[in-house]
Coordinates of C-alpha atoms and ligand atoms in Angstrom, one line a residue:
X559 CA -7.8 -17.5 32.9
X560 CA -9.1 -13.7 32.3
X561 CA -10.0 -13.2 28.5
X562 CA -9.6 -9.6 27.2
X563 CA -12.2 -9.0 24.2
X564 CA -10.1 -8.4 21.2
X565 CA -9.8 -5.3 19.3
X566 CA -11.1 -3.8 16.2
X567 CA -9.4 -1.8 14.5
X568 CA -11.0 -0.3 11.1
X569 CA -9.5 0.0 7.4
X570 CA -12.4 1.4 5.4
X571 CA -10.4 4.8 4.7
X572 CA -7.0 3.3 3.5
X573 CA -6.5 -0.4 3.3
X574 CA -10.3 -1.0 2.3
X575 CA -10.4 1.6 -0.7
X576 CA -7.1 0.5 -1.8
X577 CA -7.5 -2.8 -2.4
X578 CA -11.1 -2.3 -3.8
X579 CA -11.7 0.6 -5.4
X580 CA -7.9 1.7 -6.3
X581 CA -6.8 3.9 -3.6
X582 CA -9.9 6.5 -4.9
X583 CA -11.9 7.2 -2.0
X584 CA -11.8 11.4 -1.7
X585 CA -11.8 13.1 1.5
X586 CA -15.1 14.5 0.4
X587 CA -16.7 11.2 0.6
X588 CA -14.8 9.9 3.7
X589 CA -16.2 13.1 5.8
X590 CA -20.0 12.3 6.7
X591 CA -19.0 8.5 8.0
X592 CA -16.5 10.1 10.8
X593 CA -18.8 11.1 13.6
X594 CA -20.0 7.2 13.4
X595 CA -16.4 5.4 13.0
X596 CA -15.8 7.5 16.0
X597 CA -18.5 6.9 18.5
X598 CA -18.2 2.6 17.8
X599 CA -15.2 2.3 19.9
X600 CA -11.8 0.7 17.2
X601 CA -9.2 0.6 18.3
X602 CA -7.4 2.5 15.8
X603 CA -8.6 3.7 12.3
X604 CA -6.0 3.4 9.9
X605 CA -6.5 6.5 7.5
X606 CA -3.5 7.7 5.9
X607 CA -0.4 5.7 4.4
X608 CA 0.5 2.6 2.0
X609 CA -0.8 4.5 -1.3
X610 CA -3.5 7.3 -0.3
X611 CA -1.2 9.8 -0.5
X612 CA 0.3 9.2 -3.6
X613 CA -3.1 8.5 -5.0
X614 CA -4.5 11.5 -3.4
X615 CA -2.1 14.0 -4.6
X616 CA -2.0 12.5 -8.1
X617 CA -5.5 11.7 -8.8
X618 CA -8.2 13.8 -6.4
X619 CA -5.9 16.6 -6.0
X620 CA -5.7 17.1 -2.2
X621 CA -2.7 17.9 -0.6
X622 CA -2.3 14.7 1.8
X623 CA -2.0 16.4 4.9
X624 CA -4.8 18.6 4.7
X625 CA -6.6 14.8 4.2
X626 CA -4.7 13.8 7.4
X627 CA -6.0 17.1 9.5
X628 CA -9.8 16.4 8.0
X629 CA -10.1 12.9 9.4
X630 CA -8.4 14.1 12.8
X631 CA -10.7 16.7 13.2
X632 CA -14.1 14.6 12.3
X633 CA -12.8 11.9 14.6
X634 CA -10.9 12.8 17.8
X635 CA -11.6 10.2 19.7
X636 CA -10.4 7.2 18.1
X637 CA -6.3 6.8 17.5
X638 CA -5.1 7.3 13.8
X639 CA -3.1 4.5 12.5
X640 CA -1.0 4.9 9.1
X641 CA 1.2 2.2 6.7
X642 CA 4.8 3.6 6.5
X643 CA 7.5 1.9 4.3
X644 CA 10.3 2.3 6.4
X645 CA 12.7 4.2 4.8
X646 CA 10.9 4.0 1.5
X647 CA 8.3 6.3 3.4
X648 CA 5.0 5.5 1.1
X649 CA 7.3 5.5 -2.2
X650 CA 9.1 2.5 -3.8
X651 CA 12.8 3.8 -3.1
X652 CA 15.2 4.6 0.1
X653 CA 15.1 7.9 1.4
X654 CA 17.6 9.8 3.6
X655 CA 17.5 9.9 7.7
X656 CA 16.7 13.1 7.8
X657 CA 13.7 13.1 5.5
X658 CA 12.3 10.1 7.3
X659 CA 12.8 11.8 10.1
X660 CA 10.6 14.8 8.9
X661 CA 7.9 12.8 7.7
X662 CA 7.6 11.1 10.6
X663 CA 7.3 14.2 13.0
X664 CA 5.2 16.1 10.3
X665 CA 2.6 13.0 10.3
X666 CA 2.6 13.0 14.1
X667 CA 2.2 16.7 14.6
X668 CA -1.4 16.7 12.5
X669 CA -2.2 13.8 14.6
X670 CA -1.1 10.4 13.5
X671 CA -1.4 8.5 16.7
X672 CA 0.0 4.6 15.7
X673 CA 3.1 4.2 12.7
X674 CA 2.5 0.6 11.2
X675 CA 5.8 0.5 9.7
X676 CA 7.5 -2.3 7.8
X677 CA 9.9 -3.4 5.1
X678 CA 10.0 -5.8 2.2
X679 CA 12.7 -7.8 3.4
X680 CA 11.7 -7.8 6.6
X681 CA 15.3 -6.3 7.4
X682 CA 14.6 -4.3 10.8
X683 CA 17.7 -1.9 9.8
X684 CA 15.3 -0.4 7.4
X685 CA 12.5 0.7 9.8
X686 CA 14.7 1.8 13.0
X687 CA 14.9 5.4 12.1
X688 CA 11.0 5.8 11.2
X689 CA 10.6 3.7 14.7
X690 CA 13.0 6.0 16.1
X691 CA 11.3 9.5 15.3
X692 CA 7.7 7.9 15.9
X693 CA 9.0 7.2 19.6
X694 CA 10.7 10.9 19.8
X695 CA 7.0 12.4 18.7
X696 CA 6.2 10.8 21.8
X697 CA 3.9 8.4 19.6
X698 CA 2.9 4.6 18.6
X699 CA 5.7 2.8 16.8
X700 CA 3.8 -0.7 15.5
X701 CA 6.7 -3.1 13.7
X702 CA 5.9 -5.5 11.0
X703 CA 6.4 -8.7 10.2
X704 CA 5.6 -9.4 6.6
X705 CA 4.4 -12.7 6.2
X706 CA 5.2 -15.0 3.3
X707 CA 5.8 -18.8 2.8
X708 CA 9.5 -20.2 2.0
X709 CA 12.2 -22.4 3.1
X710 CA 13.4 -19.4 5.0
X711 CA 10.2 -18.2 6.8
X712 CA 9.8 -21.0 9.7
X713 CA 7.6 -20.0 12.2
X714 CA 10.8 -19.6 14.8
X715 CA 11.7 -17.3 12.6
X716 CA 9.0 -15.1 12.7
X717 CA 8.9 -15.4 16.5
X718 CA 12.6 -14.4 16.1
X719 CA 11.9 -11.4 14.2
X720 CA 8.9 -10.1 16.6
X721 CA 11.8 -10.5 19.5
X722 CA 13.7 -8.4 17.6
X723 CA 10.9 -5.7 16.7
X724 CA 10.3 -5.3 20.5
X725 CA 13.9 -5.1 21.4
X726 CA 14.2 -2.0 19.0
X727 CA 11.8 -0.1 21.1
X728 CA 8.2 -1.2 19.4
X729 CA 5.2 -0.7 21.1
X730 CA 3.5 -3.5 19.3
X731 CA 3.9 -6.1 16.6
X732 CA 1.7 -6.2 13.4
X733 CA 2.1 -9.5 11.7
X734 CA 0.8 -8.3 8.5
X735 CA -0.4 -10.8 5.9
X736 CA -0.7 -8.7 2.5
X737 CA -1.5 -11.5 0.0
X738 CA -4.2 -13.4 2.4
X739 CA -2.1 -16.3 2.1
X740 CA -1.2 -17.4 5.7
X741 CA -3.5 -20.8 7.0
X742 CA -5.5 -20.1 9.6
X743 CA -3.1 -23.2 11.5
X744 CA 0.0 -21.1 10.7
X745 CA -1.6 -17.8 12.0
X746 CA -2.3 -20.4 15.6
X747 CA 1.3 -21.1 15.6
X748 CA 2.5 -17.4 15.0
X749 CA 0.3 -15.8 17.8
X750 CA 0.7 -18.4 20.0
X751 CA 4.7 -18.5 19.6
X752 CA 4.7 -14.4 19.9
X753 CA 2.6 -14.5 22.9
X754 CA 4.7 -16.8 24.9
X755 CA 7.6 -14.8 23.9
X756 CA 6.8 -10.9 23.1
X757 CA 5.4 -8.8 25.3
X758 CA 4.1 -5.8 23.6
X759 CA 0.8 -6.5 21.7
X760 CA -0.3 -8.4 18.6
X761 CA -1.9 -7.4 15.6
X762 CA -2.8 -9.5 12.6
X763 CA -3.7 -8.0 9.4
X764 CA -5.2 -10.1 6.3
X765 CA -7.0 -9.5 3.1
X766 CA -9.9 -11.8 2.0
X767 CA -8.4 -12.5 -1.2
X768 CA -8.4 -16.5 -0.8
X769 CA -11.0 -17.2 1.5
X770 CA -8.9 -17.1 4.2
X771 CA -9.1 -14.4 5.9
X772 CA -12.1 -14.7 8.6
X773 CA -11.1 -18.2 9.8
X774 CA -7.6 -17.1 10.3
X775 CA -8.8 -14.1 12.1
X776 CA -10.6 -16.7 14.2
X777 CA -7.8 -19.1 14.6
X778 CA -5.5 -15.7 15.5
X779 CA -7.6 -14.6 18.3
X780 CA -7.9 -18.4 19.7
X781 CA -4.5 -18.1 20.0
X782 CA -4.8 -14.9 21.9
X783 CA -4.0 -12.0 19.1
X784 CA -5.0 -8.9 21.2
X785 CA -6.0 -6.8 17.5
X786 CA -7.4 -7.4 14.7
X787 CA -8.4 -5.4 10.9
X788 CA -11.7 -5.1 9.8
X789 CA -13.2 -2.9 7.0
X790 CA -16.8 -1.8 6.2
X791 CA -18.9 -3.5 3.1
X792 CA -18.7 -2.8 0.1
X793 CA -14.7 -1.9 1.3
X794 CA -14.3 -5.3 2.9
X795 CA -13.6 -9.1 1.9
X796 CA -12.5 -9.9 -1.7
X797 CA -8.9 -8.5 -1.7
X798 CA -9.5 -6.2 1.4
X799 CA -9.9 -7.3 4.9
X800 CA -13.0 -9.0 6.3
X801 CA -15.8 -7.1 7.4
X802 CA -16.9 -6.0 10.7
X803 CA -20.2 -7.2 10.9
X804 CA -19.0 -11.0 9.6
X805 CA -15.7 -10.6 12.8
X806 CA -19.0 -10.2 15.1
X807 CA -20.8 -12.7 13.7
X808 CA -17.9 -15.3 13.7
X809 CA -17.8 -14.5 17.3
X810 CA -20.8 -14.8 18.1
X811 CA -20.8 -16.2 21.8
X812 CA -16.9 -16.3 22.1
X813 CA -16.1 -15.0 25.4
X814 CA -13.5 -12.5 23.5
X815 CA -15.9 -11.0 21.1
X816 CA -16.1 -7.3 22.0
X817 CA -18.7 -6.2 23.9
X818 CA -19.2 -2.5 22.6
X819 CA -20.9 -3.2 19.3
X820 CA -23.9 -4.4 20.9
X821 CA -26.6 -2.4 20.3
X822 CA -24.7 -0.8 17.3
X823 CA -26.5 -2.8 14.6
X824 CA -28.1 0.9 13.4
X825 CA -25.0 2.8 13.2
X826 CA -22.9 -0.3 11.6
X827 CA -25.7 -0.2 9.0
X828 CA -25.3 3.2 8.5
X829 CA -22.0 2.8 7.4
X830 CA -22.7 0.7 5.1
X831 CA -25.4 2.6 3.7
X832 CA -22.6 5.4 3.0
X833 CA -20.3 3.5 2.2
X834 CA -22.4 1.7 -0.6
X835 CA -23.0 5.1 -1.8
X836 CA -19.4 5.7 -2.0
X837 CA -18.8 2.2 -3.7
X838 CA -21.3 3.3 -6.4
X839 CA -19.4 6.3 -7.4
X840 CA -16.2 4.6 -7.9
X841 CA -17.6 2.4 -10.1
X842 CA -15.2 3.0 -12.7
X843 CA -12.4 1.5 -10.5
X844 CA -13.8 -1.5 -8.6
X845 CA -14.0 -4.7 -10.1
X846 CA -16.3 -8.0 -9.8
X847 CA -12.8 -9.5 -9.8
X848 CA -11.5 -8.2 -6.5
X849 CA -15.0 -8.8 -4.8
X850 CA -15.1 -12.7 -5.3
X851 CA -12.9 -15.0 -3.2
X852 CA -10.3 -16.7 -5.9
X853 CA -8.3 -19.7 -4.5
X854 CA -5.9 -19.1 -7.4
X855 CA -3.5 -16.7 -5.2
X856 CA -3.3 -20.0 -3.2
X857 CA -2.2 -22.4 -5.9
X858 CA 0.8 -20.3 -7.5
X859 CA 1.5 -18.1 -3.4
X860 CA 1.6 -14.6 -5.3
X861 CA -0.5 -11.8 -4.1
X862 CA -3.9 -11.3 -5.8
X863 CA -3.1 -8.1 -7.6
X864 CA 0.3 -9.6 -8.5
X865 CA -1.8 -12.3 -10.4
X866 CA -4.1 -10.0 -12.6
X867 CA -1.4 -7.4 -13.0
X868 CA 0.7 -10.3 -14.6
X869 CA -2.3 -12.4 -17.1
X870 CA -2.2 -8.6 -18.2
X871 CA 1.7 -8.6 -19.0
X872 CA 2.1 -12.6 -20.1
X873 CA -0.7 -11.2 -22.7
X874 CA 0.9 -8.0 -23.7
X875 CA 4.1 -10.1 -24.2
X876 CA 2.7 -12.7 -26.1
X877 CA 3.2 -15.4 -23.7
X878 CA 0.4 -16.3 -22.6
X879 CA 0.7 -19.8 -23.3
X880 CA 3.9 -19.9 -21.4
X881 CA 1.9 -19.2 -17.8
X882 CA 2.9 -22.0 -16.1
X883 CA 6.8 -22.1 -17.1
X884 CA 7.0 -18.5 -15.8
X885 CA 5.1 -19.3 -12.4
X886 CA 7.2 -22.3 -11.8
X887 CA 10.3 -20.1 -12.6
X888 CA 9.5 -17.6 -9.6
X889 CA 10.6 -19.8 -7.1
X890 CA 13.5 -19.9 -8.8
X891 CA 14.2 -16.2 -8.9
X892 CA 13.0 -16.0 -5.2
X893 CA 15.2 -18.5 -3.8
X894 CA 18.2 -16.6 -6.1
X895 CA 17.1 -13.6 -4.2
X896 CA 17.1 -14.8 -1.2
X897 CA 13.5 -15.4 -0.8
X898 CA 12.3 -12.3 -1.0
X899 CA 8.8 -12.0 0.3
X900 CA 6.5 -10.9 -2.5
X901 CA 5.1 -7.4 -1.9
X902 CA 5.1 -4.0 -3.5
X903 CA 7.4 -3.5 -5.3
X904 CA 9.7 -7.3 -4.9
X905 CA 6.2 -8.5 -6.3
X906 CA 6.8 -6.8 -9.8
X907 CA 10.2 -7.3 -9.7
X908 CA 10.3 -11.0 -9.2
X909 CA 7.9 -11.2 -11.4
X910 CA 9.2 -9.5 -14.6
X911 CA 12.7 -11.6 -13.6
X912 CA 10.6 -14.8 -14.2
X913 CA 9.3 -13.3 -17.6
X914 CA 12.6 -12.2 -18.6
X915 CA 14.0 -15.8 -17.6
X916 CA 11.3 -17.7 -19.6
X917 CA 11.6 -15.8 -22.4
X918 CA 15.3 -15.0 -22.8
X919 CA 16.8 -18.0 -20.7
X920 CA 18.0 -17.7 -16.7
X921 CA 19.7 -14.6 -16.1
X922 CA 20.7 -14.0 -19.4
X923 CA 18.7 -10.5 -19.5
X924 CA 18.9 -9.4 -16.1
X925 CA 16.6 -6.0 -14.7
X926 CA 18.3 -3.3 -13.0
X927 CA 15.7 -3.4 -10.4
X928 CA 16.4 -7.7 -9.5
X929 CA 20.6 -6.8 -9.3
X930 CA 19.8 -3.9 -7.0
X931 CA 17.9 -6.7 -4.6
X932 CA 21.1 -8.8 -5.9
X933 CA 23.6 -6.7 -4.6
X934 CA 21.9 -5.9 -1.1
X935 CA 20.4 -2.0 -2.4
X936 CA 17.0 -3.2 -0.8
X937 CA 18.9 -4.6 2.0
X938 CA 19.3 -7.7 3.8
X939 CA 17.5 -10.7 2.1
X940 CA 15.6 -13.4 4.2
X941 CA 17.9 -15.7 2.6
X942 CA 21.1 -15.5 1.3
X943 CA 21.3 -14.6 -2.4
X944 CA 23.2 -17.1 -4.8
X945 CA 26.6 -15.8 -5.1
X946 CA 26.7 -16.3 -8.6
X947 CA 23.7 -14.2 -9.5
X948 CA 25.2 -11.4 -7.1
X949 CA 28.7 -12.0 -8.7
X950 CA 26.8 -11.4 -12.5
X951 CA 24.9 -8.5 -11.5
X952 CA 28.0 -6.8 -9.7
X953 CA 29.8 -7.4 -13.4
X954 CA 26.9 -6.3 -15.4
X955 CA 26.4 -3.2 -13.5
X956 CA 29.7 -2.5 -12.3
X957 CA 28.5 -2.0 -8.7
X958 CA 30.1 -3.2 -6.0
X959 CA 27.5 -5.2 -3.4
X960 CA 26.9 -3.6 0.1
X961 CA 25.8 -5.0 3.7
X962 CA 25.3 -2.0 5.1
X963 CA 22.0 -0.2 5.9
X964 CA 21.3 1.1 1.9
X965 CA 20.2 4.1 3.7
X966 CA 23.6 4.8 4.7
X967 CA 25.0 5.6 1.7
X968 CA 22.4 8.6 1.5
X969 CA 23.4 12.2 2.5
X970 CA 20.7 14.3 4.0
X971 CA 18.4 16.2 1.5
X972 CA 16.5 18.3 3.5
X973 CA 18.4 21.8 2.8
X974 CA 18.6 20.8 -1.2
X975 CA 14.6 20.2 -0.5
X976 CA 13.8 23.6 1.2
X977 CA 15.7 25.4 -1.9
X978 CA 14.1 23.7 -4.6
X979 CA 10.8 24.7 -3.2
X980 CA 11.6 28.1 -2.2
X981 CA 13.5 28.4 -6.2
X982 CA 9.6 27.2 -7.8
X983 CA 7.5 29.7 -5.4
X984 CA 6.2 27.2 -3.3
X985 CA 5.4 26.6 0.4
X986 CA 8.9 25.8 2.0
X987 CA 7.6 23.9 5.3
X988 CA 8.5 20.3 6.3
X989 CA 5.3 19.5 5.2
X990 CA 5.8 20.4 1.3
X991 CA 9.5 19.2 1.7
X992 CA 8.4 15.8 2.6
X993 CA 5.9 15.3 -0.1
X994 CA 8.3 17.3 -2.8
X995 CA 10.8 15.2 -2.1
X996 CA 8.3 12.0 -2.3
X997 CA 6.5 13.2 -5.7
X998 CA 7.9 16.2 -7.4
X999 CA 6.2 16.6 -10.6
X1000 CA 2.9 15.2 -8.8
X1001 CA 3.6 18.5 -6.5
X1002 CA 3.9 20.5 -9.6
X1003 CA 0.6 19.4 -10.7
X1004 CA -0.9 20.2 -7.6
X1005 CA 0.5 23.6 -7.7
X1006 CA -0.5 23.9 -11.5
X1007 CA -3.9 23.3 -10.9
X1008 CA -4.6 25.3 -8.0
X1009 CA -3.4 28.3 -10.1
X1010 CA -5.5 27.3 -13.4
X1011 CA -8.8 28.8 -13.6
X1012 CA -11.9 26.8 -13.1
X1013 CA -12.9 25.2 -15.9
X1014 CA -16.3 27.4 -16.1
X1015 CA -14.1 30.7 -15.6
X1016 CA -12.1 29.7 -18.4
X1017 CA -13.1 32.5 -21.0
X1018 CA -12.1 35.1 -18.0
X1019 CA -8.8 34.5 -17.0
X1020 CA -6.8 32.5 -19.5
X1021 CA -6.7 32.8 -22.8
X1022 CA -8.5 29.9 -24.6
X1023 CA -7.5 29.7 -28.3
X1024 CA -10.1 26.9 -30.3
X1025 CA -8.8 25.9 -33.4
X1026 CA -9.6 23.3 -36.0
X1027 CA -7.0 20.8 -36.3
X1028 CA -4.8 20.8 -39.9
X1029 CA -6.5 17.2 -40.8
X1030 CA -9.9 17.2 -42.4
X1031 CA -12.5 16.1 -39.4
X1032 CA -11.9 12.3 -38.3
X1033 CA -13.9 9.5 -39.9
X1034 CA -14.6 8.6 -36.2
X1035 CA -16.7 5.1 -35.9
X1036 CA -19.4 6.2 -35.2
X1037 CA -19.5 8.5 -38.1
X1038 CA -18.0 5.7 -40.1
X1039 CA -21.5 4.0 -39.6
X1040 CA -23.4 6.4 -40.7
X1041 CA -24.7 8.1 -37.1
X1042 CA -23.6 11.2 -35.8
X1043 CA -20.6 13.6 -37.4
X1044 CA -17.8 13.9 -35.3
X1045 CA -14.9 17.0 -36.1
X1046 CA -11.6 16.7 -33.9
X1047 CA -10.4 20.6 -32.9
X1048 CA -7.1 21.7 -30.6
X1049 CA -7.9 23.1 -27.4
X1050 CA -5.0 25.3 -26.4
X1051 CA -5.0 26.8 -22.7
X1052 CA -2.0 28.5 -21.5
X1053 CA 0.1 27.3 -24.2
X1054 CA -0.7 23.2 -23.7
X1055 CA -3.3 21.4 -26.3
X1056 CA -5.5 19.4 -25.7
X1057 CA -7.6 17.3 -28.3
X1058 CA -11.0 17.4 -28.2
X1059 CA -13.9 15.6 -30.5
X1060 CA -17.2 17.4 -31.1
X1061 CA -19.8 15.3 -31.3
X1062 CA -22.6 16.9 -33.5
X1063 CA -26.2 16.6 -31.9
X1064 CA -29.7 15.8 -33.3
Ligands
CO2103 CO1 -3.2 -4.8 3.6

């Protein structure tokens, strides 16, 4: 039997700096590592999608499809891959047709190449129309299996669902593992199921979170995966996807390893050189805690992030000593909700529902977010969900439940979107529409600061009004031990204040 060498494709500039450094990598720092990603051969590079766009706009101030054009232009050779929520686009709620739609062609016209798209419940209703538009841009339409553990999620049943991703038109199947939980024995029996049956290709994507991640990889491409994820260290293992060099060196000998990075050993070093660099600068959101391989996620089958984010809230709620009553109690609110896989956002919800069930007893304070998963607003479940939980949340929120696509009971917003843009004095393009329609008041912000002045050029063109606050300078600590006197003043700029401390120096 021919082997075909399996392919790489490369996560350093979305997947790798999300789950590492908190979605903070800047274009800026992505730019002088794009001639080499490009000459190594990957498959695909995924660089745009899942949260770099809202973290981008919010946080580095870049409008995200001037990002998108950047990376295009310093690597032309190598297809663009991006994460799309289905019809939640890259936001946590569902979004018209028609602004789907838009998205879609926008991405595709500044040269997104492969749509990796997927939804929570794995309900395919809720990615045809991105899958859809992607194939009418004449582009790569990659469906997704998310993979979790239940009663529900036998391996037939994932086989099932990648026969139903190609018979919606997909050009390929990503079986996308976002916790790191599969076994490497279960990833075997996927591929090898989806290969006897599907046509179109195979993709796996894990994380590292568990440990698990480069001998599942292995076991994936023993069963014949055609692609696989890799990221660049310091983006890669702990909560983010294996790295390349490890992949190689796992496969050492195997007749698929792929033959292209040979002789590369200088340029893959380069990249980590830079990418160190880049690591360094973010220190201030990377975290020992996401480097290190923690079995944990394993024991309790949450994601990784899930886990800290929730230590954080047991703590906050003064329940820390309650941790194992409220981990037991999510199976329990999964199987209610019809074993809903746990990823952004089912993974908070579940989770607060098992807090709020601890704390106040089953069901008895219920969140707005768990009835809309109740009454079929995220749509179909794996599972079915309990009828009496559906039943309560239809009486507490006086909703009736649906079946139908949630999407369908949206009307198209694009006109509405064009207006409000054109009524603030903004660009009115698809483009803006999209991404207005995604994160207004992060759009506003955008536009806010690209008017302001420059912090130097402040003097010159706004007025800047310094004032000493009404209350008599603050007994700060450090002045409160005797070192240094600190006085608190009122910044005012444009009309907003901002409070600033003035330390006094030596
Ligand atoms: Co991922």
């Amino acid at each position: 039997m021919a082997v075909s060498p399996v392919i790489f494709n490369n996560t350093v500039l979305r997947d790798g700096h999300q789950s590492l450094a908190a979605t903070r990598m800047s274009t800026a720092q992505m730019l002088p590592a794009l001639p080499i990603l490009d000459e190594l051969g990957f498959g695909a590079l995924e660089t745009w999608g899942g949260a770099t766009i809202d973290s981008g706009l919010r946080f580095l101030n870049e409008f995200p499809f001037d990002r998108l054009d950047a990376i295009k232009k310093g690597t032309p050779k190598t297809p663009h891959m991006m994460l799309l929520r289905g019809q939640n686009i890259v936001q946590y709620t569902n979004f018209p047709d028609d602004v789907v739609e838009a998205f879609v062609a926008m991405s595709a016209k500044h040269g997104m190449d492969i749509f990796r798209i997927f939804d929570a419940c794995n309900d395919l209703r809720n990615i045809e129309t991105a899958v859809k538009a992607t194939k009418k841009a004449g582009k790569h339409a990659q469906g997704v299996i998310c993979y979790t553990s239940s009663p529900v999620h036998t391996i037939e049943k994932f086989i099932s669902d990648g026969l139903e991703i190609e018979k919606l038109g997909c050009d390929s199947i990503c079986v996308k593992d976002m916790a790191g939980l599969i076994p490497p024995y279960v990833a075997y029996e996927i591929i090898s199921g989806l290969k006897k049956r599907v046509k179109i290709p195979i993709v796996l994507h894990t994380h590292e979170t568990s440990g698990l991640g480069g001998p599942c990889y292995y076991a994936a491409i023993e069963a014949g995966v055609d692609m696989i994820d890799t990221s660049i260290t310091p983006f890669a293992n702990g909560t983010a996807q294996p790295d390349t060099v490890r992949m190689l060196a796992l496969l050492e000998d195997h007749p698929r390893r792929p033959k292209h990075f040979d002789g590369k050993r200088k340029e893959l070093m380069a990249l980590r050189e830079h990418f160190e660099k880049v690591y360094a600068e973010l220190g201030k959101f990377t975290s020992p805690a996401n480097e290190r391989v923690d079995s944990d996620a394993l024991t309790y089958q949450v994601p990784g992030g899930m886990l800290s984010n929730f230590r954080t809230q047991l703590k906050e709620q003064k329940m820390e000593d309650r941790f194992d009553e409220v981990f037991a109690e999510i199976p329990v609110v999964r199987k209610a909700l019809g074993w809903i896989p746990l990823v952004t956002p089912t993974s908070q919800i579940v989770g607060v529902q098992a807090m709020f069930n601890v704390k106040f007893g089953r069901w008895k304070n219920f969140s707005p977010q768990a009835m809309q998963i109740a009454l079929g607003y995220y749509g179909r479940t794996p599972g079915p969900v309990d009828p009496e939980v559906r039943a309560l949340a239809a009486k507490n929120t006086k909703q009736e439940p649906i079946d139908c696509r949630p999407a369908d009971l949206l009307k198209p917003r694009m006109p509405q979107l064009r207006e409000e843009l054109k009524a603030k004095g903004y660009p009115t393009d698809d483009e803006h529409c999209v991404i207005h329609a995604m994160f207004p008041q992060e759009l506003d912000k955008y536009f806010a600061s690209k008017k302001a002045p420059a912090p130097t050029a402040a003097p010159a063109a706004a007025p800047v009004v310094v004032s000493s606050t009404p209350a008599a300078p603050a007994a700060s600590p450090a002045a409160a031990g005797g070192a240094r006197a600190t006085r608190d003043f009122v910044l005012t700029v444009e009309g907003k204040t901002f409070p600033v401390r003035v330390e006094e120096v030596e």
